[in-house]
mmCIF file of C-alpha atoms and ligand atoms in Angstrom:
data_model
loop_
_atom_site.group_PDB
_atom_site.id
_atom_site.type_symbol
_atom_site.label_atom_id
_atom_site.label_comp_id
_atom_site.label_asym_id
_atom_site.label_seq_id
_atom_site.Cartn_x
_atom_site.Cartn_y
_atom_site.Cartn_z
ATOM 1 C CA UNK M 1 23.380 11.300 -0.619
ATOM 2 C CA UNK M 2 20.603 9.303 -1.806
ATOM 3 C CA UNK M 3 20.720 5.427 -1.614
ATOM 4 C CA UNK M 4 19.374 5.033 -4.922
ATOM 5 C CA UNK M 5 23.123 6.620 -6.404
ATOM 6 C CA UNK M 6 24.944 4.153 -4.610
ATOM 7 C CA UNK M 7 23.263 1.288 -6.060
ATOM 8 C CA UNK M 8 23.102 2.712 -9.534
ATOM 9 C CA UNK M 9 25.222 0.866 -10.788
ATOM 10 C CA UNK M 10 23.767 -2.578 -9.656
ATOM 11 C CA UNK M 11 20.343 -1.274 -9.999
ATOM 12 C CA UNK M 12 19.723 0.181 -13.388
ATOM 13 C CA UNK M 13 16.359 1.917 -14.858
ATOM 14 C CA UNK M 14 16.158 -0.430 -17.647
ATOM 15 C CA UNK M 15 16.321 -3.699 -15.706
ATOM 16 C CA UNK M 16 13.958 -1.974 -13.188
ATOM 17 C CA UNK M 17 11.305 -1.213 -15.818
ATOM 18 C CA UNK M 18 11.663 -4.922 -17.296
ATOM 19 C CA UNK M 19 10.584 -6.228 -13.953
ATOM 20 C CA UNK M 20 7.777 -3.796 -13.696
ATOM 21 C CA UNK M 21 7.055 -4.691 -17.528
ATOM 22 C CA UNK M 22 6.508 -8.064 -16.377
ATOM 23 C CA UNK M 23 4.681 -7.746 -13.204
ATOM 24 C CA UNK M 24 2.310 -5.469 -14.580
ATOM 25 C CA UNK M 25 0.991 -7.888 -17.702
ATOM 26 C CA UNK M 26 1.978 -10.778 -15.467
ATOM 27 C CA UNK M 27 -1.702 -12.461 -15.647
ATOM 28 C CA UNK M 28 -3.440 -9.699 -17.068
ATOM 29 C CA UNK M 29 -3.735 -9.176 -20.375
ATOM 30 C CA UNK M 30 -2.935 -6.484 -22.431
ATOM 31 C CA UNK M 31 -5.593 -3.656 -21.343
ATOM 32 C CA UNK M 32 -6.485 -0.155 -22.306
ATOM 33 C CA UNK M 33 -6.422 1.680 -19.077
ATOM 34 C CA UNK M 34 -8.842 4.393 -20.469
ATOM 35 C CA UNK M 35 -11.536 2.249 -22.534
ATOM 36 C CA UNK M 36 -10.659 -1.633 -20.965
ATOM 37 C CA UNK M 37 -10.430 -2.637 -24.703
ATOM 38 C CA UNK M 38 -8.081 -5.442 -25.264
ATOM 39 C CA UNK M 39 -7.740 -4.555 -28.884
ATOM 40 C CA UNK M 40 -4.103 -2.830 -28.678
ATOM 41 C CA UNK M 41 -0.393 -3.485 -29.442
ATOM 42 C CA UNK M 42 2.599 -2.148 -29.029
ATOM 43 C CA UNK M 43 3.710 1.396 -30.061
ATOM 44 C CA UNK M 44 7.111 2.313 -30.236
ATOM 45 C CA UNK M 45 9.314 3.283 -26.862
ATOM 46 C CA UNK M 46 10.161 6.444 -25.163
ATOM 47 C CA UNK M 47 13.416 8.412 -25.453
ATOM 48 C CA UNK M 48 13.709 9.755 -22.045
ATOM 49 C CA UNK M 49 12.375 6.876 -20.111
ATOM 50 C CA UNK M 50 14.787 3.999 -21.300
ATOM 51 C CA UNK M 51 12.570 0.400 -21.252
ATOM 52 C CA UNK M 52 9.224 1.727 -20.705
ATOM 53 C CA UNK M 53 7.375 0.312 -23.370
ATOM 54 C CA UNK M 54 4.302 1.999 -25.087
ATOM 55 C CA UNK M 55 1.150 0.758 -26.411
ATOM 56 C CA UNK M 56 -1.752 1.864 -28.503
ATOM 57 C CA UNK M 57 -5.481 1.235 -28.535
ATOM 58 C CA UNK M 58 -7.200 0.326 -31.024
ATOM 59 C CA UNK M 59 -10.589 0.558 -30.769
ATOM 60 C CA UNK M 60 -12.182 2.970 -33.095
ATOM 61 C CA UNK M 61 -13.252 6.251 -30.798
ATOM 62 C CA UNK M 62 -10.214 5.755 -28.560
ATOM 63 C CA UNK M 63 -6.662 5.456 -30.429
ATOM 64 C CA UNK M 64 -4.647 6.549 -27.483
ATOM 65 C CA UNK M 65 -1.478 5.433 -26.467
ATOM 66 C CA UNK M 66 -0.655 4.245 -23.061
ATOM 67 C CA UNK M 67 2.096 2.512 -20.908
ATOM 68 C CA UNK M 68 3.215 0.322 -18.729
ATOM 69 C CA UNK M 69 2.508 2.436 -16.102
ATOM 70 C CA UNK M 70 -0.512 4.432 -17.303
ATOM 71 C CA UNK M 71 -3.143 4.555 -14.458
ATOM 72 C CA UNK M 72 -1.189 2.776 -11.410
ATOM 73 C CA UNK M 73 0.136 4.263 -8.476
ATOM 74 C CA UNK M 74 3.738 4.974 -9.966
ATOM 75 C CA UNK M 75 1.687 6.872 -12.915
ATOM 76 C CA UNK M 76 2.702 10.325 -13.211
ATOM 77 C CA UNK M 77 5.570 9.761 -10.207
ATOM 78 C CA UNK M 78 8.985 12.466 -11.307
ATOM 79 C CA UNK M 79 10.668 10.055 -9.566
ATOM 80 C CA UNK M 80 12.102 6.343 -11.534
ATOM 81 C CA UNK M 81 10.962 3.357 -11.112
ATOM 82 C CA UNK M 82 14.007 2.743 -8.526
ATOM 83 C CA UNK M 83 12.803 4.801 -6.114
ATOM 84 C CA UNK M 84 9.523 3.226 -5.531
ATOM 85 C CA UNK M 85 10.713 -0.140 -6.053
ATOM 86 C CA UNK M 86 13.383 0.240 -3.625
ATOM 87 C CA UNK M 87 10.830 2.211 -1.192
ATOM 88 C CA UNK M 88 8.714 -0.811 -1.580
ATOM 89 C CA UNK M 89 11.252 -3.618 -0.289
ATOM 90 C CA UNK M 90 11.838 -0.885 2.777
ATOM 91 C CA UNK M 91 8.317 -0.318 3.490
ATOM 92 C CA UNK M 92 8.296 -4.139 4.374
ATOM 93 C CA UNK M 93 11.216 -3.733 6.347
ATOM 94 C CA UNK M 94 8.422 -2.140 8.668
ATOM 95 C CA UNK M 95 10.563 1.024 8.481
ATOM 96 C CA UNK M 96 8.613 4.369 9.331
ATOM 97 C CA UNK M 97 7.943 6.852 6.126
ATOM 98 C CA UNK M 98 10.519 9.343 7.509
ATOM 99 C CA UNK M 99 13.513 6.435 7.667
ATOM 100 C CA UNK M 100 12.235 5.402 4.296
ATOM 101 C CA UNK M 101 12.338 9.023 2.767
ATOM 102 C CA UNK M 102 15.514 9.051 3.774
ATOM 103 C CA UNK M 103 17.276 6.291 2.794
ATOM 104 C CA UNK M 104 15.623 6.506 -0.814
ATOM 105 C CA UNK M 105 16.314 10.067 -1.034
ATOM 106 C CA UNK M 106 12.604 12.080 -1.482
ATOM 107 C CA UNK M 107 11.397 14.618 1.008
ATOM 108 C CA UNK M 108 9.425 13.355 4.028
ATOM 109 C CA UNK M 109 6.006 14.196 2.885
ATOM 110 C CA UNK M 110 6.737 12.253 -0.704
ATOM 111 C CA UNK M 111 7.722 9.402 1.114
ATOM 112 C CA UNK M 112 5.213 9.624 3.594
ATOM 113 C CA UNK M 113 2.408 9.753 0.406
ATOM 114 C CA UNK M 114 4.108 6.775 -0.905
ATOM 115 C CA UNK M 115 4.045 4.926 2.229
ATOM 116 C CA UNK M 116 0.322 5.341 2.480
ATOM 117 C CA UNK M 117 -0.372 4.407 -0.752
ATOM 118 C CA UNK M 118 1.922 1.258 -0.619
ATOM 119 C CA UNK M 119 -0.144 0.560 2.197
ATOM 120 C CA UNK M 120 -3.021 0.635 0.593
ATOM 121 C CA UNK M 121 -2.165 -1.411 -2.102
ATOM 122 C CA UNK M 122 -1.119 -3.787 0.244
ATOM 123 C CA UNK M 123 -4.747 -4.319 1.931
ATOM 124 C CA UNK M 124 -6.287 -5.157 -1.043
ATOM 125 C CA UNK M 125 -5.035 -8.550 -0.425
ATOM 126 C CA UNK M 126 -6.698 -8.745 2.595
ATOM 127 C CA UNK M 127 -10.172 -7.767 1.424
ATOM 128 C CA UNK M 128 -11.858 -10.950 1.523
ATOM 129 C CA UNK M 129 -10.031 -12.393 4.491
ATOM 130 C CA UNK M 130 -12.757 -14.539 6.654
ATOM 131 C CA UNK M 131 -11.029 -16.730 9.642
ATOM 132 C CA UNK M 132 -11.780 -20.442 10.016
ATOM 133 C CA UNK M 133 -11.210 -23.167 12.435
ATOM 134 C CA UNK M 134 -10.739 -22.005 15.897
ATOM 135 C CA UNK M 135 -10.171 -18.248 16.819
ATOM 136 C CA UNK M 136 -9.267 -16.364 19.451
ATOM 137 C CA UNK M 137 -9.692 -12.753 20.162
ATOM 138 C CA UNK M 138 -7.990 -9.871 22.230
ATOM 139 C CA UNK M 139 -8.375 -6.108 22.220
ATOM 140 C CA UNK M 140 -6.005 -3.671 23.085
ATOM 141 C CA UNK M 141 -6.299 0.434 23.465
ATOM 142 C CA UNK M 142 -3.259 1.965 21.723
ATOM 143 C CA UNK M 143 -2.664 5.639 22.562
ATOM 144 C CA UNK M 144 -2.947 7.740 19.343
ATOM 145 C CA UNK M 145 -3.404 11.482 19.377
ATOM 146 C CA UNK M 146 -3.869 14.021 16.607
ATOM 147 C CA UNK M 147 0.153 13.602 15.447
ATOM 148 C CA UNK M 148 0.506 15.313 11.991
ATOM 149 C CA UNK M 149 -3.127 16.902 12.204
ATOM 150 C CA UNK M 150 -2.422 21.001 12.045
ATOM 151 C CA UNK M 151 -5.301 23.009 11.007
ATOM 152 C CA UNK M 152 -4.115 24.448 7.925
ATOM 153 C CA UNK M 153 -1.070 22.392 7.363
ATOM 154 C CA UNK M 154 2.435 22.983 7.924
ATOM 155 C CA UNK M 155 4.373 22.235 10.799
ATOM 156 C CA UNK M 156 2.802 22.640 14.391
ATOM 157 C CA UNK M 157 4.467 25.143 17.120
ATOM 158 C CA UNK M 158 4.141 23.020 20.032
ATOM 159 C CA UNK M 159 5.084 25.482 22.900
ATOM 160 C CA UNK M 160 4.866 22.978 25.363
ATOM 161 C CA UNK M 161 6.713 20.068 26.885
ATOM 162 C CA UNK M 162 5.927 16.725 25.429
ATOM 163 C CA UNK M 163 2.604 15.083 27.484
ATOM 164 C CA UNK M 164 4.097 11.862 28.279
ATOM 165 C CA UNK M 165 0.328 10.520 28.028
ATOM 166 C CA UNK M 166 1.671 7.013 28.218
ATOM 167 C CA UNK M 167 2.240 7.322 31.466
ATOM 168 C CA UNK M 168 -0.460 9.298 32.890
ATOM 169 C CA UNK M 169 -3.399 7.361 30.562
ATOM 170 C CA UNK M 170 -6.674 6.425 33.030
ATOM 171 C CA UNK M 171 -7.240 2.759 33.648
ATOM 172 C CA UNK M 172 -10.198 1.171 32.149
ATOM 173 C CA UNK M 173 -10.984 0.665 28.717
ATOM 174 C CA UNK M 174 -10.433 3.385 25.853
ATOM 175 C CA UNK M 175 -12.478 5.018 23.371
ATOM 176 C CA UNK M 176 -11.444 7.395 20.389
ATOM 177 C CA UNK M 177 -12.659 10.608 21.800
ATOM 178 C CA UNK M 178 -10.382 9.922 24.571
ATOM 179 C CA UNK M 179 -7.451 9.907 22.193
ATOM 180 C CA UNK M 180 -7.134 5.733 22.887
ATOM 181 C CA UNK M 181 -8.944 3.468 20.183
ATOM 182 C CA UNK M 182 -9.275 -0.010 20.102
ATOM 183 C CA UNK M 183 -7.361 -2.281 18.132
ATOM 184 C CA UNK M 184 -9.478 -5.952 18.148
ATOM 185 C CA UNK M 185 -7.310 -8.750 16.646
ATOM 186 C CA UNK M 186 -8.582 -12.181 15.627
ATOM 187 C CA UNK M 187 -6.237 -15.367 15.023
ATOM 188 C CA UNK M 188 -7.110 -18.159 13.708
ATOM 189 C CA UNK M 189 -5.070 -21.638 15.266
ATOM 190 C CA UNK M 190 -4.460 -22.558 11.375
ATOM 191 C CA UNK M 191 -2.369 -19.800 11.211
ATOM 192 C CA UNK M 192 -4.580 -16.428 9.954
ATOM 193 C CA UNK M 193 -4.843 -12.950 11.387
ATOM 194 C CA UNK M 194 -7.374 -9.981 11.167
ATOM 195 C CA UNK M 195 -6.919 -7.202 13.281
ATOM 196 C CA UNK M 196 -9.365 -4.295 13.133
ATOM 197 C CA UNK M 197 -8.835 -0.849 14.600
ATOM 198 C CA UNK M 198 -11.748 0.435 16.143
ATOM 199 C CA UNK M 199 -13.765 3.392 18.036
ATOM 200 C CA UNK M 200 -14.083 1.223 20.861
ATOM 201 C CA UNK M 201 -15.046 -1.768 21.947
ATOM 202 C CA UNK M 202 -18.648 -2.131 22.803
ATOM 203 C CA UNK M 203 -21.178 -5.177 22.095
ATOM 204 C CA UNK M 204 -22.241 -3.562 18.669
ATOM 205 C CA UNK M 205 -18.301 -3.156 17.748
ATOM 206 C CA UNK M 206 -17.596 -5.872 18.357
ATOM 207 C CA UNK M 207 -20.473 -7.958 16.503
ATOM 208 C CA UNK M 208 -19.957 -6.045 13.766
ATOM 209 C CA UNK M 209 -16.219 -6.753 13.576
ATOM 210 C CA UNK M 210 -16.882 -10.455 14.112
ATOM 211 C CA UNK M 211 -19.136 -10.342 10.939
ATOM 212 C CA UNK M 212 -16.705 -8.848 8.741
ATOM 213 C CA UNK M 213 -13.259 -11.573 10.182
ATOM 214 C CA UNK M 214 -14.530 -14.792 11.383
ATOM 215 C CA UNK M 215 -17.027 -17.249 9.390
ATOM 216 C CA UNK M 216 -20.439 -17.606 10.952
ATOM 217 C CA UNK M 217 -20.763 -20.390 13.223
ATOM 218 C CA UNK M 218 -16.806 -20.827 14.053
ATOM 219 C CA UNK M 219 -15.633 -21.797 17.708
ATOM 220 C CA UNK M 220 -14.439 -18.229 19.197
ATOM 221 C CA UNK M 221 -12.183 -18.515 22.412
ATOM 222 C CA UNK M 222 -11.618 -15.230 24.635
ATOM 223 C CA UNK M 223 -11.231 -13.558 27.677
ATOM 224 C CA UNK M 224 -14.338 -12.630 29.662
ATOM 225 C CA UNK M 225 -15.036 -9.428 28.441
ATOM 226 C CA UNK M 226 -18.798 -8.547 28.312
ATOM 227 C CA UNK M 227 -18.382 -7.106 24.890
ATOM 228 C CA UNK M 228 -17.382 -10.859 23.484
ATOM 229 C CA UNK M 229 -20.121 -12.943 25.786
ATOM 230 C CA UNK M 230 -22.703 -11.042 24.571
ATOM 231 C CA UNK M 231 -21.841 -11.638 20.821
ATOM 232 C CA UNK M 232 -24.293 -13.991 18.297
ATOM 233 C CA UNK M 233 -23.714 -16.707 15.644
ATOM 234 C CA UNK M 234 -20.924 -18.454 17.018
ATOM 235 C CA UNK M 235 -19.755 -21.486 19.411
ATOM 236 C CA UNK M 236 -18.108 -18.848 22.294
ATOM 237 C CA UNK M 237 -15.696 -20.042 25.306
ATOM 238 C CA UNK M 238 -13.828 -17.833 27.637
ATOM 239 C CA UNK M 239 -11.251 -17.878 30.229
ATOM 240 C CA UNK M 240 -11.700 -15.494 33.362
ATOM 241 C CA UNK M 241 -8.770 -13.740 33.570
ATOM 242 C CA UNK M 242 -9.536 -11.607 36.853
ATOM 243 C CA UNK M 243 -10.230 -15.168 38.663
ATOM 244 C CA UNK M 244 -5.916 -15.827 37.349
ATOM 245 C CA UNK M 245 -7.750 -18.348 34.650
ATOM 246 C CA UNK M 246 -5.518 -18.169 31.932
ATOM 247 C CA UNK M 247 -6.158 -21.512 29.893
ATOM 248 C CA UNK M 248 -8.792 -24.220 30.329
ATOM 249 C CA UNK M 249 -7.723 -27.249 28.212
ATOM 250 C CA UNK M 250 -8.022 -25.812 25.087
ATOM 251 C CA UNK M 251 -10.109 -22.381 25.552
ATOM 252 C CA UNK M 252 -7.258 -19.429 26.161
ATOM 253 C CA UNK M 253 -5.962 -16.504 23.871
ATOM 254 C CA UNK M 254 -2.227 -17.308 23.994
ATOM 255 C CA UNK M 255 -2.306 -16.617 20.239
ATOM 256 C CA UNK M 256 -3.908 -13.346 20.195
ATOM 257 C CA UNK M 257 -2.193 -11.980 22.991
ATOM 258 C CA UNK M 258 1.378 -13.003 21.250
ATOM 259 C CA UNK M 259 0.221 -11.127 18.116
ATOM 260 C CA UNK M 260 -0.065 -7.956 20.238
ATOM 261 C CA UNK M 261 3.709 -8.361 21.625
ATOM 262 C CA UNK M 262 4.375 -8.329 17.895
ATOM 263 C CA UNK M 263 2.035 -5.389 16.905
ATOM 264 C CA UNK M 264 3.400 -3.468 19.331
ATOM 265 C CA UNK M 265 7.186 -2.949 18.476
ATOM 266 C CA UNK M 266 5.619 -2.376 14.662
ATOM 267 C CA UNK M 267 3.967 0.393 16.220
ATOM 268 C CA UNK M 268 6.925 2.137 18.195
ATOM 269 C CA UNK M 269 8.529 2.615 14.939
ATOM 270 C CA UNK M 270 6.069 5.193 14.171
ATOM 271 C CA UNK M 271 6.771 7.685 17.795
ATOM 272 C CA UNK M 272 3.394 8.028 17.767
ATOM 273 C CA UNK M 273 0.783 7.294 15.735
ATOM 274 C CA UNK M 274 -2.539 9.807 14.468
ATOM 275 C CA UNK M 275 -6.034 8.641 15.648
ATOM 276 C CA UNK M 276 -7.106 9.537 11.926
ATOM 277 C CA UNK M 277 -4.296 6.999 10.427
ATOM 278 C CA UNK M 278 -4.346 4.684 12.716
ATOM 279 C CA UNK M 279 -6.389 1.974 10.712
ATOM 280 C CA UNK M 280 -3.873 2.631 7.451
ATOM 281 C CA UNK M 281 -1.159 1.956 9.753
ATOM 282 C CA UNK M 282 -2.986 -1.193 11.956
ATOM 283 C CA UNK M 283 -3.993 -2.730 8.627
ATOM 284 C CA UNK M 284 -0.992 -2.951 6.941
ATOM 285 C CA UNK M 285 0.699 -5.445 9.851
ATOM 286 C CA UNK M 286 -1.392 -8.575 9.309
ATOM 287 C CA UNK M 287 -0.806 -8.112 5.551
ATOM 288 C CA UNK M 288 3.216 -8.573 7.013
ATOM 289 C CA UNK M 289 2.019 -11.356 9.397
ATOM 290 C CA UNK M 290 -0.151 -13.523 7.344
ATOM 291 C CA UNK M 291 2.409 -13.490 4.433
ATOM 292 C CA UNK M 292 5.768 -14.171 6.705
ATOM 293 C CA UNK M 293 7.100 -16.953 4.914
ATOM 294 C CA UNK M 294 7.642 -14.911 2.251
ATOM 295 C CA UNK M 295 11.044 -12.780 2.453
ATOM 296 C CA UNK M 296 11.265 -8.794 2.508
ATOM 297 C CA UNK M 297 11.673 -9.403 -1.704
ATOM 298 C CA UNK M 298 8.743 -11.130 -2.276
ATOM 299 C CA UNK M 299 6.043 -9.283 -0.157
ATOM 300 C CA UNK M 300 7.600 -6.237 -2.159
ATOM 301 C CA UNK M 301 6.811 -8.075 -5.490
ATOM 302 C CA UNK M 302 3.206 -8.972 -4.043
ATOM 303 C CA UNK M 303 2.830 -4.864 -3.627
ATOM 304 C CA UNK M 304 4.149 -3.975 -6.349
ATOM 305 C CA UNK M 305 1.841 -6.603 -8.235
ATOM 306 C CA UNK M 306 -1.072 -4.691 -6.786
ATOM 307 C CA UNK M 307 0.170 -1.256 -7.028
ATOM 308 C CA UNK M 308 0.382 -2.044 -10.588
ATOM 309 C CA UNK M 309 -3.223 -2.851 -11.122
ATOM 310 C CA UNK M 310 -5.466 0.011 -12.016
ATOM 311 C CA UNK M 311 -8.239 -0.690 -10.112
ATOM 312 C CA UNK M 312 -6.448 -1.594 -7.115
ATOM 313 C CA UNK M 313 -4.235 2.129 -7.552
ATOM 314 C CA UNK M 314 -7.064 4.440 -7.673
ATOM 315 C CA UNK M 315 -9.077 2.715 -4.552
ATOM 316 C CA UNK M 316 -5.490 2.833 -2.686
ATOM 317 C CA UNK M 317 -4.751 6.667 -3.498
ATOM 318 C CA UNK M 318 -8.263 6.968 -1.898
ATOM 319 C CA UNK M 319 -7.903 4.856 1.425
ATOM 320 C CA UNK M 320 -10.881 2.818 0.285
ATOM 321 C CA UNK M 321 -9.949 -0.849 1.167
ATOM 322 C CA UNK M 322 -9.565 0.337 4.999
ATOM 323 C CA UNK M 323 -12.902 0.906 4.875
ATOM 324 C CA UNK M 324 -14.022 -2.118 3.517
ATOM 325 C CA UNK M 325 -11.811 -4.366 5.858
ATOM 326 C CA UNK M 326 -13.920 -3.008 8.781
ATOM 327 C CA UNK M 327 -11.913 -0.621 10.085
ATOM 328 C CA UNK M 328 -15.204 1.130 10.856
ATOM 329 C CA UNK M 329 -15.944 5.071 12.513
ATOM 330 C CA UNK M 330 -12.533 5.704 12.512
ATOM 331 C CA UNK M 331 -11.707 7.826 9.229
ATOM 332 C CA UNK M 332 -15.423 9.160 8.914
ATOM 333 C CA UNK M 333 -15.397 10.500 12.477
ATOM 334 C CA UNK M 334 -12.213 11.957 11.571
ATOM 335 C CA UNK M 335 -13.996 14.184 8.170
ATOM 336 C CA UNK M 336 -16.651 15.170 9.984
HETATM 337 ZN ZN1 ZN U 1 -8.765 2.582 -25.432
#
């Protein structure tokens, strides 16, 4: 039985589309999705969705009615409002899509959608994120195959035993073709993360991943990787890890190497993770880690807030922000 029909009774449509009502106008004003005109008002209510409250436009040449929801990612959704708010608080749960689909009561691959969209919406807060102050870096190769990748669809005969690749991977670092990526994180001391998922983890990766998380110029403290010594434009120290060099006053990568013991239990959640969603997935963590003060609730509000912003909801349906946030050669290596 679905979740949502137990808590019916505490959880109604109309309160849920109040609280939608007000996140979505909550500092924005009053919009028409389809022209941006702010010359509208209100326009009556519909029957058959109880509290969702309609609006007209008008600006001569337009004259359409919209709604609250008109052109976010709940827009056009069979499914109430209850569904996807309650998916929400459980996406930041860190629960998989599958436990999520469950518990709220769609079929897998709806939840699943939701999940990456959610997602989505969810790194368009950290678009702009630059690290200050002291950072530290780490990289780590994370085993991710083609899970979920079928040609054609539908479910994949496997006809074989599971590979237990964990087990048997090579030493050495990994690269994407070899089914391991890198995943590069970056923490700042004040208290900031950025972590990046990656092809690999060469001198031009790297660089280029600097760029995009760390402010030019910024003290950088890692391990003695080649691919880190040989990057430009900032104040570098490193500790020598094969020499058992593990902190030198203040140069070491405590922090960095903590965030991975977190990262990685977010990641077993998944059994398994695709190469091709791999940044979605990576991405979505610091947005959980550099908002932790806030409670399950309020990250779900934050979410919500962006899901319900136009802009934001048709760049998330399209996986655009992972691009932007430097998760570079993953997804266009994957289309071609
Ligand atoms: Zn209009």
């Amino acid at each position: 039985m679905a979740m949502v029909s137990h808590l019916h009774p505490l959880f109604n449509p109309e309160t849920c589309q109040a609280y939608l009502h007000r996140w979505r106008w909550k500092d924005r004003p009053l919009q028409c999705p389809r022209c941006q005109s702010h010359h509208g008002g209100p326009w009556g209510t519909y029957h058959a969705q109880p509290g969702l409250q309609r609006s007209r436009c008008k600006e001569q040449g337009c004259k359409r009615t919209f709604h609250d929801l008109t052109g976010t990612l709940l827009d056009g959704s069979k499914r109430s409002v209850m569904h996807w708010v309650l998916a929400t608080f459980l996406l930041c749960l860190s629960c998989s899509s599958r436990r999520i689909a469950r518990e709220v009561g769609v079929p897998i691959r709806t939840g699943y959608r939701w999940c990456w969209w959610l997602r989505h919406a969810a790194l368009s807060y950290e678009r702009h994120r630059q690290l200050a102050g002291t950072v530290e870096a780490d990289a780590l190769y994370h085993t991710a195959g083609s899970k979920g990748q079928a040609p054609g669809g539908g479910t994949k005969a496997l006809g074989r035993r599971a590979r237990g690749r964990r087990k048997k991977r090579e030493p050495g670092r990994g690269h994407y073709d070899k089914d391991r990526p890198a995943i590069i994180a970056w923490v700042s001391r004040q208290g900031a993360v950025v972590i990046q998922a990656t092809r690999d983890c060469t001198v031009k990766t790297v660089q280029k991943a600097a760029d995009l998380a760390v402010h030019a110029g910024r003290r950088l403290s890692t391990d003695s990787a080649s691919s880190y010594r040989a990057r430009k434009g900032y104040v570098h120290a490193f500790v020598n890890h094969t020499q058992k060099e593990y902190a030198r006053g203040d140069v070491h990568e405590h922090r960095a190497e903590c965030l991975f013991a977190w990262l990685k239990p977010y990641l077993r959640v998944f059994r398994g993770i695709s190469k091709t969603t791999l940044p979605g997935s990576v991405g979505f963590f610091p947005c959980l880690r550099n908002f932790h003060q806030l409670t399950a609730c309020e990250q779900a509000e934050m979410i919500l807030y962006a899901a319900l912003d136009p802009a934001i909801a048709s760049r998330a349906r399209q996986g655009n922000f992972v691009t932007c946030l430097g998760h570079f050669n993953l997804r266009q290596t994957a289309r071609n």
